[in-house]
PDB file of C-alpha atoms and ligand atoms in Angstrom:
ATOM      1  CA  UNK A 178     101.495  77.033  78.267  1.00 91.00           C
ATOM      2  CA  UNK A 179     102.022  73.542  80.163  1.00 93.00           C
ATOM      3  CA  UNK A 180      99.389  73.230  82.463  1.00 94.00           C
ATOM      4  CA  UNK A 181     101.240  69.677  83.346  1.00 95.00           C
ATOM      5  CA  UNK A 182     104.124  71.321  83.993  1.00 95.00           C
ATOM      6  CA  UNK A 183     102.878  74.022  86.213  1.00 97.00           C
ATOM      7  CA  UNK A 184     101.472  71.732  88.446  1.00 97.00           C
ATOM      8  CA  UNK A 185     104.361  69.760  88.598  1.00 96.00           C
ATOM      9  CA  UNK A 186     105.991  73.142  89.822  1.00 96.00           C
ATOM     10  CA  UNK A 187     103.520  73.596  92.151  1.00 97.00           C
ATOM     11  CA  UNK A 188     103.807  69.895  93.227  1.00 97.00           C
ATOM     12  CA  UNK A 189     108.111  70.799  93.397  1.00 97.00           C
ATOM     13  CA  UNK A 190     107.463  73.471  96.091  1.00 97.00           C
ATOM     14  CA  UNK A 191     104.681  71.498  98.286  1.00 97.00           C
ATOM     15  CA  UNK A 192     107.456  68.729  98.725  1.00 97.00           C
ATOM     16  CA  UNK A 193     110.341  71.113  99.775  1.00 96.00           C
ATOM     17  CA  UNK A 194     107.577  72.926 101.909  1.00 95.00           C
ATOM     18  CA  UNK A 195     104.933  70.936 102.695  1.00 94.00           C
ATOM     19  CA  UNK A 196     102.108  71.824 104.989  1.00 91.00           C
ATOM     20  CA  UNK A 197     102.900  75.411 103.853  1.00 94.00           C
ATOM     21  CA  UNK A 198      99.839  77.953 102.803  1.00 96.00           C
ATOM     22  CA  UNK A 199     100.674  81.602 101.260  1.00 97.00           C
ATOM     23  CA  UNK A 200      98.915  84.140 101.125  1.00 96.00           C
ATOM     24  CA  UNK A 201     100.779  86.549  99.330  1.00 97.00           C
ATOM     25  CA  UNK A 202     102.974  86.731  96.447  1.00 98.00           C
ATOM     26  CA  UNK A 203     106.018  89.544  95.615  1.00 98.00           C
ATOM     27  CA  UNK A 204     107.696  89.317  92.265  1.00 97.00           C
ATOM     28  CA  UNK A 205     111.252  90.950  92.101  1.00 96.00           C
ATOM     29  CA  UNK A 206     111.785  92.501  88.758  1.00 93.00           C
ATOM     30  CA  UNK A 207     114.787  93.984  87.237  1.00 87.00           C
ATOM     31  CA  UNK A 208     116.911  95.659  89.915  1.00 88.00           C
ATOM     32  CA  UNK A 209     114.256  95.187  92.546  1.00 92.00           C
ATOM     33  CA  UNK A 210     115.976  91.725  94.132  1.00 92.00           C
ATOM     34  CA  UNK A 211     117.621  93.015  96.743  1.00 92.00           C
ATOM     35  CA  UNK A 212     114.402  94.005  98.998  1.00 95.00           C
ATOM     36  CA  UNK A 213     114.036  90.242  99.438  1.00 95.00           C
ATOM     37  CA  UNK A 214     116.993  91.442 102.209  1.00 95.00           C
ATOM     38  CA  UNK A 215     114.278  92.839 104.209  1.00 95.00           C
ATOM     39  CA  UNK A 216     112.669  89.382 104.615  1.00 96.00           C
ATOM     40  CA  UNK A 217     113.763  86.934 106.889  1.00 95.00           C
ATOM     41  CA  UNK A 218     112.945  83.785 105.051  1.00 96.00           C
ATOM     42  CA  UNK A 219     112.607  80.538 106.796  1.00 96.00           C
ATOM     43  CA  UNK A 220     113.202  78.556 103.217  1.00 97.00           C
ATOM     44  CA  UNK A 221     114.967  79.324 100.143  1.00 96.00           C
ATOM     45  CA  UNK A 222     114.277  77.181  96.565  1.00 96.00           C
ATOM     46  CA  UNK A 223     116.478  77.797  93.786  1.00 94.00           C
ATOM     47  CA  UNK A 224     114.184  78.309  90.526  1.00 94.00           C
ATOM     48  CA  UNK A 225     116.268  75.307  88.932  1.00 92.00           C
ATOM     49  CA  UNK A 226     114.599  72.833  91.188  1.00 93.00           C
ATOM     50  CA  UNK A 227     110.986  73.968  90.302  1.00 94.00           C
ATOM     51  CA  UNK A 228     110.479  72.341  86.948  1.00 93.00           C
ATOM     52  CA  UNK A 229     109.133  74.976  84.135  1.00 93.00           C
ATOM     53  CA  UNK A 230     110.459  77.678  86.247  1.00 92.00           C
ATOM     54  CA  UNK A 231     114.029  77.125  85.335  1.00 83.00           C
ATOM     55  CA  UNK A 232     116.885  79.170  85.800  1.00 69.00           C
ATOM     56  CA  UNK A 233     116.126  82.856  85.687  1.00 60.00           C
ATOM     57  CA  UNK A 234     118.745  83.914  82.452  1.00 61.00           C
ATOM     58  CA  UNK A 235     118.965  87.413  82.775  1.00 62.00           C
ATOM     59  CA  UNK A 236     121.652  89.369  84.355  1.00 66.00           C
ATOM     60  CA  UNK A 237     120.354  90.936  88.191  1.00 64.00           C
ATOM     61  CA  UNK A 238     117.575  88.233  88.106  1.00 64.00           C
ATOM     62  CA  UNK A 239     118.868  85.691  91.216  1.00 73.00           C
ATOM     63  CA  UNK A 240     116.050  83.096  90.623  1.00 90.00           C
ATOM     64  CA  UNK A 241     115.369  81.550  93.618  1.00 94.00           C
ATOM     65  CA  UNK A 242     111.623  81.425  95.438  1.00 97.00           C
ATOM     66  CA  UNK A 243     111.972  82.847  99.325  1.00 97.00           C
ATOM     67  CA  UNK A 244     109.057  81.810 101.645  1.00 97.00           C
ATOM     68  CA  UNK A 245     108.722  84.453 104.623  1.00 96.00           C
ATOM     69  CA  UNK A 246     106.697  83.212 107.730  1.00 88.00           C
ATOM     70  CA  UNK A 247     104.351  82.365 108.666  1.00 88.00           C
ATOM     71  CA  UNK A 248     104.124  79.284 107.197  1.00 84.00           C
ATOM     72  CA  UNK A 249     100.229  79.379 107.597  1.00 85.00           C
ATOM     73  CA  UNK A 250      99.996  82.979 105.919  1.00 91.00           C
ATOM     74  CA  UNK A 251     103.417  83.021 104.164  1.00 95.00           C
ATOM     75  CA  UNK A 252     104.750  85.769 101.716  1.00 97.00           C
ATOM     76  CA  UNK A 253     106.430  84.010  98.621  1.00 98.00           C
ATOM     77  CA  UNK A 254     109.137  86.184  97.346  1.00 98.00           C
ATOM     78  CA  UNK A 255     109.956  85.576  93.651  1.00 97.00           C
ATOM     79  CA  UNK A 256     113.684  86.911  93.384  1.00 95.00           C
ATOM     80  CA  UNK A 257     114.235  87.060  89.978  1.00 92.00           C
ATOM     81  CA  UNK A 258     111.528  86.763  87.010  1.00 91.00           C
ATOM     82  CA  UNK A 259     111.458  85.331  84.085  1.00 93.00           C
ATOM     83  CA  UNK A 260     110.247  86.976  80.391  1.00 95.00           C
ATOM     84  CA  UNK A 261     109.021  86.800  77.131  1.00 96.00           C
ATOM     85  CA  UNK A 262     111.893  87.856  75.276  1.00 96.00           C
ATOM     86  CA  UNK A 263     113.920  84.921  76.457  1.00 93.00           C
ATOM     87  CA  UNK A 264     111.885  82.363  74.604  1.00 93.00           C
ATOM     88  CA  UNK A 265     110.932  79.691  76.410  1.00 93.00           C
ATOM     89  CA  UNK A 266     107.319  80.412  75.828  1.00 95.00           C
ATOM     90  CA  UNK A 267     104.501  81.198  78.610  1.00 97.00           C
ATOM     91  CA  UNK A 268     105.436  78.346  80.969  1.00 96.00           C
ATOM     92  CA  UNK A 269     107.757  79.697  83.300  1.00 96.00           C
ATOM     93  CA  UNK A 270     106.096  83.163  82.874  1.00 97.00           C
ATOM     94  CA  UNK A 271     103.012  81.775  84.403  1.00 97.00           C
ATOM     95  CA  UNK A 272     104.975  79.440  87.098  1.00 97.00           C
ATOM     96  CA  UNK A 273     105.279  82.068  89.710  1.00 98.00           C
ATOM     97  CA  UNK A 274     101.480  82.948  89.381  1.00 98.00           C
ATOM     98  CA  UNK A 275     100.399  79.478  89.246  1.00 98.00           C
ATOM     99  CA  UNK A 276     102.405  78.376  92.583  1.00 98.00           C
ATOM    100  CA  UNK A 277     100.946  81.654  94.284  1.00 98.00           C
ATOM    101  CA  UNK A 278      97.499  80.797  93.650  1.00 98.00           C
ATOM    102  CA  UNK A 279      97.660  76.588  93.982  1.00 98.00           C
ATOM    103  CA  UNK A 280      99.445  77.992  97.563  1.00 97.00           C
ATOM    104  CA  UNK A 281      96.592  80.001  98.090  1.00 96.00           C
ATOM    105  CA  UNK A 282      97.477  83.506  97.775  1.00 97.00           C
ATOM    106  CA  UNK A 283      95.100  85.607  97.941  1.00 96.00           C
ATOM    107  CA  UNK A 284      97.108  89.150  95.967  1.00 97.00           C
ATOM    108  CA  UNK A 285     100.309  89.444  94.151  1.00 98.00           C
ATOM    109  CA  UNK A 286     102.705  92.283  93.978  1.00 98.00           C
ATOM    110  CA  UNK A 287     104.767  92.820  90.604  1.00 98.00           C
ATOM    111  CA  UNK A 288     107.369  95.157  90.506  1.00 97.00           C
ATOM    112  CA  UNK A 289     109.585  95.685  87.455  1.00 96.00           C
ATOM    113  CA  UNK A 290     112.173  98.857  86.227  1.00 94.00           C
ATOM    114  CA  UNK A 291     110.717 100.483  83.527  1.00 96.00           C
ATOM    115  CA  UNK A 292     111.024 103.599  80.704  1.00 96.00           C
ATOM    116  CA  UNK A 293     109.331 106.797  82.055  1.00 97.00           C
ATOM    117  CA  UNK A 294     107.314 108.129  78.555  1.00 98.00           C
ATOM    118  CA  UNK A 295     104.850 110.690  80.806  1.00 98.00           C
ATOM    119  CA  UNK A 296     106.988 113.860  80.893  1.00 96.00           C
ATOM    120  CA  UNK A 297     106.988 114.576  84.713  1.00 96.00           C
ATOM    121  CA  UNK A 298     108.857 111.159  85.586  1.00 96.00           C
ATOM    122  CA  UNK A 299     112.166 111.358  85.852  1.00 93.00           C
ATOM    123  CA  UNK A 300     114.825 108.043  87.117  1.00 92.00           C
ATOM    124  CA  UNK A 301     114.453 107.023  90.562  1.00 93.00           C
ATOM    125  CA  UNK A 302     110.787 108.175  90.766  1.00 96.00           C
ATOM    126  CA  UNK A 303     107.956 105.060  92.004  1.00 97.00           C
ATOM    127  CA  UNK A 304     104.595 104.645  90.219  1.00 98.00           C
ATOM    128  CA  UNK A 305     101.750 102.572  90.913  1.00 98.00           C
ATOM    129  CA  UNK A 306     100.684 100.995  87.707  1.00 98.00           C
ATOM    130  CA  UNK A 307      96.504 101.970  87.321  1.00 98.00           C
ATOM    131  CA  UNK A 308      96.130 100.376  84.220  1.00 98.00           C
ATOM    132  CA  UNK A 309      98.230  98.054  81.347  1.00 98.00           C
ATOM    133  CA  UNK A 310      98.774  98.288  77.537  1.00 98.00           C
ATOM    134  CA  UNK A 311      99.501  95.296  75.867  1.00 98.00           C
ATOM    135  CA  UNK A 312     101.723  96.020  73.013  1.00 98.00           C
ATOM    136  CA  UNK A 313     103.238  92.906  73.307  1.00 98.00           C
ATOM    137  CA  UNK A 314     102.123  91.545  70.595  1.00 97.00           C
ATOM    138  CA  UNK A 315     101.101  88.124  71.948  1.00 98.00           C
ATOM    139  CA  UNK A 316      98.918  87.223  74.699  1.00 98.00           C
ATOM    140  CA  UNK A 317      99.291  84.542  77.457  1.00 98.00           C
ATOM    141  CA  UNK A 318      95.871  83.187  77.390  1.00 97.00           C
ATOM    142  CA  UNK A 319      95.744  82.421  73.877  1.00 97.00           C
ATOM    143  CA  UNK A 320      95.299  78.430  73.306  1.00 95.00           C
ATOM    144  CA  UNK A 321      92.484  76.188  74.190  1.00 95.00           C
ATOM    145  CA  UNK A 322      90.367  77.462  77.363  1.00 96.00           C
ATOM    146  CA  UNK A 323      91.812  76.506  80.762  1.00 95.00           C
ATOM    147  CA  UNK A 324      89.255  77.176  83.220  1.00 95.00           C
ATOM    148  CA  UNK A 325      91.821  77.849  85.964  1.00 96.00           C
ATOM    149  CA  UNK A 326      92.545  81.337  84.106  1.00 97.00           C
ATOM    150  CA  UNK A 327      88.837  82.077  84.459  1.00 95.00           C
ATOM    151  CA  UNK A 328      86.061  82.559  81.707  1.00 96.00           C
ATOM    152  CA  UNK A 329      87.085  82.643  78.346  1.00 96.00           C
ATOM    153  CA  UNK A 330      87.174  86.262  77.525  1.00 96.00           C
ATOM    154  CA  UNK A 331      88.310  87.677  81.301  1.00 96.00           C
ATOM    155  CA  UNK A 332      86.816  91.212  81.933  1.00 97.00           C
ATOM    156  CA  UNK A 333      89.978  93.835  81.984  1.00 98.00           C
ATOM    157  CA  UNK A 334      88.000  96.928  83.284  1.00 98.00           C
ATOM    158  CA  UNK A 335      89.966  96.634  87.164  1.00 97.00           C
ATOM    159  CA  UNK A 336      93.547  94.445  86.622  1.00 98.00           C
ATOM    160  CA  UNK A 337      95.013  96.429  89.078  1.00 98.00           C
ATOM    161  CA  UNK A 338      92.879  96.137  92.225  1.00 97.00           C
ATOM    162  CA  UNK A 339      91.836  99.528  93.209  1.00 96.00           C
ATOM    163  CA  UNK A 340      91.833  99.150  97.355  1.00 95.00           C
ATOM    164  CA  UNK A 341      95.281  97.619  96.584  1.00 96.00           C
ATOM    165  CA  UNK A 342      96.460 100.621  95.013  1.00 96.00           C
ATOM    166  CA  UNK A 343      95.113 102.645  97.867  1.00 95.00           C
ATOM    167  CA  UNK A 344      97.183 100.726 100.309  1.00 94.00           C
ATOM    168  CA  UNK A 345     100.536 101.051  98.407  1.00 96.00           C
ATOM    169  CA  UNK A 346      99.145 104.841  98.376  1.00 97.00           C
ATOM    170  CA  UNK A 347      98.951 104.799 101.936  1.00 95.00           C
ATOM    171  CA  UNK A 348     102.123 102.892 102.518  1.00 94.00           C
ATOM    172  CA  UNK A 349     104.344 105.316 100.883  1.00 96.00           C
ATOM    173  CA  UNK A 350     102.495 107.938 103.127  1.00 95.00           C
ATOM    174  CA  UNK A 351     103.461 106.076 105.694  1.00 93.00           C
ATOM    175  CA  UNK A 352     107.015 105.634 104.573  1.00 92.00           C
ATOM    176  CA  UNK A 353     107.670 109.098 103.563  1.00 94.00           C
ATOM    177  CA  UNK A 354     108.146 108.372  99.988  1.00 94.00           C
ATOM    178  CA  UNK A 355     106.297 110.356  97.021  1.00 95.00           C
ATOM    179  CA  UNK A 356     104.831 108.017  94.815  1.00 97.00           C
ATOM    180  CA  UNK A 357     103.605 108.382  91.301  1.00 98.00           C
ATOM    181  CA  UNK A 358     100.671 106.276  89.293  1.00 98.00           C
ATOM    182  CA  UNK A 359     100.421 105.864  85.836  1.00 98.00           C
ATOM    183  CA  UNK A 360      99.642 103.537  82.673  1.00 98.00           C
ATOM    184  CA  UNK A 361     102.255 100.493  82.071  1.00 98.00           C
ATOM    185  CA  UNK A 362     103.342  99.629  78.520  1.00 98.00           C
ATOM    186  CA  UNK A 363     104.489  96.004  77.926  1.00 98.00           C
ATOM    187  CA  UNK A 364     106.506  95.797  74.808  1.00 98.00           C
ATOM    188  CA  UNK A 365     108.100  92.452  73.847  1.00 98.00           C
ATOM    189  CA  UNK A 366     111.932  93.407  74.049  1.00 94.00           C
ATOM    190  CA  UNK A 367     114.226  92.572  74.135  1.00 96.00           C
ATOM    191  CA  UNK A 368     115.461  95.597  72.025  1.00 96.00           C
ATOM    192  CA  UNK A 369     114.739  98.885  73.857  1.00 95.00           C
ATOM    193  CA  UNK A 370     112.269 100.983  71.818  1.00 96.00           C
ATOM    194  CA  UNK A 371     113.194 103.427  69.037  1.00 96.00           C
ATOM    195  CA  UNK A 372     112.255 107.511  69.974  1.00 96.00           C
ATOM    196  CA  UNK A 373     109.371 106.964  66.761  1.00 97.00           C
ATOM    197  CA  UNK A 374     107.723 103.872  69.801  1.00 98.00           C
ATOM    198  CA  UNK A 375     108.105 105.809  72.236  1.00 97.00           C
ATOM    199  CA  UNK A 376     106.442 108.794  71.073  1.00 97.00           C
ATOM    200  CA  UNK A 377     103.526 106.482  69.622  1.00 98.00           C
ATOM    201  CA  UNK A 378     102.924 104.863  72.948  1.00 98.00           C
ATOM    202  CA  UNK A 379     102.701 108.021  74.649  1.00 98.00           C
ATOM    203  CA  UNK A 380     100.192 109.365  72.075  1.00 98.00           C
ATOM    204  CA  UNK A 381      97.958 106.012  72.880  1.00 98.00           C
ATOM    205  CA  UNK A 382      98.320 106.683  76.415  1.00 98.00           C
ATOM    206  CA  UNK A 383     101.053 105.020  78.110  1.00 98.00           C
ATOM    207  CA  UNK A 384     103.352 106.928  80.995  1.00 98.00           C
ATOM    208  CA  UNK A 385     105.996 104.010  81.198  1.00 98.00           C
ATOM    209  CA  UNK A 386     107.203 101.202  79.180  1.00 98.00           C
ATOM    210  CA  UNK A 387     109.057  98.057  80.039  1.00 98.00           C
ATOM    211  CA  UNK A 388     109.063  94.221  78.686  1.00 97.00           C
ATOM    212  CA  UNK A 389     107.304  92.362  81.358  1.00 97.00           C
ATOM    213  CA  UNK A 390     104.704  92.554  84.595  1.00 98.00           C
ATOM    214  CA  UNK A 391     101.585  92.348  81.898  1.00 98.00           C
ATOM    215  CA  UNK A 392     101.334  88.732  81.202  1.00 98.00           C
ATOM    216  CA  UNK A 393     101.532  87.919  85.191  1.00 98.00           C
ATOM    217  CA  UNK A 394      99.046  90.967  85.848  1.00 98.00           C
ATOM    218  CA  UNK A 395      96.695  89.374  83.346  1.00 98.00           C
ATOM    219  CA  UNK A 396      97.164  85.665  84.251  1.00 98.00           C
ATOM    220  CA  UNK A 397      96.868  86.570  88.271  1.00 98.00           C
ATOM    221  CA  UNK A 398      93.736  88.432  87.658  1.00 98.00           C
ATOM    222  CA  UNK A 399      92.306  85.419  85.297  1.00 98.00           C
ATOM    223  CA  UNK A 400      93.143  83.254  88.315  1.00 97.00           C
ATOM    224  CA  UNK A 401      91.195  85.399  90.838  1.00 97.00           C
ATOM    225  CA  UNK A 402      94.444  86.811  92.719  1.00 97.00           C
ATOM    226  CA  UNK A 403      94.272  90.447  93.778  1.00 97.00           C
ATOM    227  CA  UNK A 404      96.971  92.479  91.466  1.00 98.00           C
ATOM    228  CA  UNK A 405      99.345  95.487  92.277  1.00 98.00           C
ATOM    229  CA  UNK A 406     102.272  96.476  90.540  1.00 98.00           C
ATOM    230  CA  UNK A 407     104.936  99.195  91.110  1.00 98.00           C
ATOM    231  CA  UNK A 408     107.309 100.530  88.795  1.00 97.00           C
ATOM    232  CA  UNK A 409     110.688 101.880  89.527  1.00 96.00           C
ATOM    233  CA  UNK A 410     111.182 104.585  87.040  1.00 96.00           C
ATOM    234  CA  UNK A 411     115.039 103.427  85.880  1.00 93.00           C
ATOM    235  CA  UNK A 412     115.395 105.912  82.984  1.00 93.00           C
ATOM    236  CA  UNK A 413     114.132 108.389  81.193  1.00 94.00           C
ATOM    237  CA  UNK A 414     112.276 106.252  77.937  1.00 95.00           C
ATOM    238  CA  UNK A 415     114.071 106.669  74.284  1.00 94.00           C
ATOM    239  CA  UNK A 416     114.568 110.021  72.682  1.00 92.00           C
ATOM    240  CA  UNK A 417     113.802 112.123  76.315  1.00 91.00           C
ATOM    241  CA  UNK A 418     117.471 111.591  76.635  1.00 85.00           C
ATOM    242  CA  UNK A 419     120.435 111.832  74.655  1.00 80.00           C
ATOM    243  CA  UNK A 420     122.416 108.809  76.028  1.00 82.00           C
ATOM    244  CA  UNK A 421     121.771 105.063  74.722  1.00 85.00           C
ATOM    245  CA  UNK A 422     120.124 102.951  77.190  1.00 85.00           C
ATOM    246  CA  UNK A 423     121.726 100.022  78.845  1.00 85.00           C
ATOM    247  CA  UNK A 424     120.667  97.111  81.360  1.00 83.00           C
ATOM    248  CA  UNK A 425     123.219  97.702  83.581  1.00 84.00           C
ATOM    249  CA  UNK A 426     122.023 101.927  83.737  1.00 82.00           C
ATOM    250  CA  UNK A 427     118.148 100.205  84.116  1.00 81.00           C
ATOM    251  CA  UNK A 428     119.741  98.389  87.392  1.00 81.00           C
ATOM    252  CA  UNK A 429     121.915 100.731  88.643  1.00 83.00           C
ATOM    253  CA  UNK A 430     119.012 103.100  88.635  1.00 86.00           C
ATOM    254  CA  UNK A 431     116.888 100.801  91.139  1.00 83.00           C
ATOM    255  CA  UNK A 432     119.569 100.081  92.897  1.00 81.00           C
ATOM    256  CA  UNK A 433     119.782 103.443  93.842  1.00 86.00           C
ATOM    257  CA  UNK A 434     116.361 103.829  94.957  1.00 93.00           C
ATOM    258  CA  UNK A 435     116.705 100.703  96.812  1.00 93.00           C
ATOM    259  CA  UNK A 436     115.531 102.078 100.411  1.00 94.00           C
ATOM    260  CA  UNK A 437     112.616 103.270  99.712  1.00 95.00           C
ATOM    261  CA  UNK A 438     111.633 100.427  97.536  1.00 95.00           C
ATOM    262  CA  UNK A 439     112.682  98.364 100.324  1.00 96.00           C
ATOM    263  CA  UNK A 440     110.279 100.414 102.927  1.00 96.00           C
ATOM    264  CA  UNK A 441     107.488 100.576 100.542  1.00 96.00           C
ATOM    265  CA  UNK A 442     107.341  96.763 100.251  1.00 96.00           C
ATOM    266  CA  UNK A 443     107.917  95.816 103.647  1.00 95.00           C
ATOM    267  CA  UNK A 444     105.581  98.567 105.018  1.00 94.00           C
ATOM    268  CA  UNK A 445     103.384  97.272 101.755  1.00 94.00           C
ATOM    269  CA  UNK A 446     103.143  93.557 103.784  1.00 94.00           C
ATOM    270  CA  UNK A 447     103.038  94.957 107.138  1.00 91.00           C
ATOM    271  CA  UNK A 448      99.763  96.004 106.554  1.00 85.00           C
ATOM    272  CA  UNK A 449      98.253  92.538 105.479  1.00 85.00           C
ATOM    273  CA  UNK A 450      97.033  93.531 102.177  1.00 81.00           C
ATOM    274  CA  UNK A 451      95.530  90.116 101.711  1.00 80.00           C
ATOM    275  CA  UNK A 452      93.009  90.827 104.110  1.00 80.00           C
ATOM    276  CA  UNK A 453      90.553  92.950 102.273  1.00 71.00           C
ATOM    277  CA  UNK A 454      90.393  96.511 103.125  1.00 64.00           C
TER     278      UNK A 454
HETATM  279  N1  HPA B 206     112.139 100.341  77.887  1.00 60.91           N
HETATM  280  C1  HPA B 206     111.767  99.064  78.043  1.00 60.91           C
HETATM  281  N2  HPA B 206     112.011  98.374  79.154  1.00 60.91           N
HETATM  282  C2  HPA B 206     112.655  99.004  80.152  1.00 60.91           C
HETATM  283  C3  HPA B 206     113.078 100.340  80.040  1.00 60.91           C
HETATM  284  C4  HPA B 206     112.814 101.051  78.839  1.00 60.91           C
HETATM  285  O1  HPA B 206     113.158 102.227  78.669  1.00 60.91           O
HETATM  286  N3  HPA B 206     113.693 100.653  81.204  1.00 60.91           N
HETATM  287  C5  HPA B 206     113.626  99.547  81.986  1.00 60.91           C
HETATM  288  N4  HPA B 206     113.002  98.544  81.345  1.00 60.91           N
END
């Protein structure tokens, strides 16, 4: 990971915005990007023009970085994220976090589409990720010590901040919307998993798989951001159902349950989770 580069991304988004402080950060994973629409955003920077972001190169990924006001206690919106499986190493991975916290956000909100493994999810259904498997089989923290990702060996026991999860809890309440938690597995990808994975993973515990939202969980909670994440259950995981998976079935999916992802994230900010409970 570029340090150099991150806080020339940093230093990218200060210029366009300057004077600007956040205090919360939203990623939009696969099939998520249209709640940005909720938002009334008072800027708008294409991911190309913050270095080691890049362009976002996966189809339903917009890539571009939406501030919503205030501009002393903004909400960045990350439309668009970018992953592992595409190669260019931990760099832009990390960018989204890194800008969040240099901005001075206090939590971050991941979202992605992902498998459901845990037989009572079905596609469509919302779950609050408690906890993380890495089965990624790399790490983002691995390389000389950076003391901006915390100590050395960063304590895992609470990624997922528990009075966060309560207010996502109590946001669907308020929203109407059932709401499911459960253990995220992050496999690399980009190949969806064979029925034999799947079947392992949910023997070590996992309820949903997907290919991102676990390197940004760990790298926000190194940096001393608050972390929630929510997945949108897009599919049943490989070998619970008969049909070959696709991207554009993973999208359509969350598409679908667009409305009430929209009101759980909007209700979600509304109730100025960076201000601790
Ligand atoms: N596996 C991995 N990633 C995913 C899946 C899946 O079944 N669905 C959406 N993202």
């Amino acid at each position: 990971m570029d340090l150099d580069l991150l806080e020339t991304a940093f230093a990218a988004v200060r210029a366009h915005q300057p004077g600007v402080r956040a205090a919360g950060a939203l990623i939009l994973g696969s099939g998520w990007g249209d709640v940005a629409e909720a938002f009334a955003a008072f800027a708008e920077i294409p991911y190309a023009e913050i270095p080691g972001l890049g362009a976002a190169g996966v189809a339903g990924h917009a890539g571009r970085l939406l501030l919503v006001g205030p501009a002393e206690r903004t909400l960045l919106i990350f439309q668009g994220r970018r992953h592992w499986y595409e190669g260019e190493g931990w760099t832009p991975i990390a960018a989204p976090i890194y800008i969040a916290r240099r901005l001075g956000a206090a939590v971050v909100l991941l979202t992605n589409a992902a498998g459901g493994i845990r037989e009572d999810l079905r596609a469509g259904d919302l779950m609050i990720v408690c906890d993380h498997i890495n089965a990624m089989g790399v790490h983002p923290l691995i390389g000389p010590h950076r003391p901006f990702w915390g100590p050395r060996f960063p304590d895992q026991t609470a990624v997922y901040d528990p009075a966060l999860r309560a207010r996502l809890r109590a946001a669907a309440e308020a929203a109407g919307i059932s709401i499911r938690e459960g253990v995220y597995l992050a496999a690399s990808g980009p190949t969806y998993e064979t029925p034999a994975e799947v079947e392992a993973f949910r023997r070590v515990g996992a309820d949903a798989v997907g290919m991102s939202t676990v390197p940004e969980a760990i790298l926000a909670h190194a940096a001393g951001l608050r972390v929630a994440a929510v997945s949108c259950i897009s599919n049943l995981a490989a070998g619970r159902a008969s049909a070959p998976l696709s991207h554009e079935e993973v999208a359509e999916a969350a598409r679908a349950a667009m409305p009430r992802l929209r009101a759980l994230v909007v209700r979600w900010w509304a109730d100025r989770p960076e201000v601790s409970p």
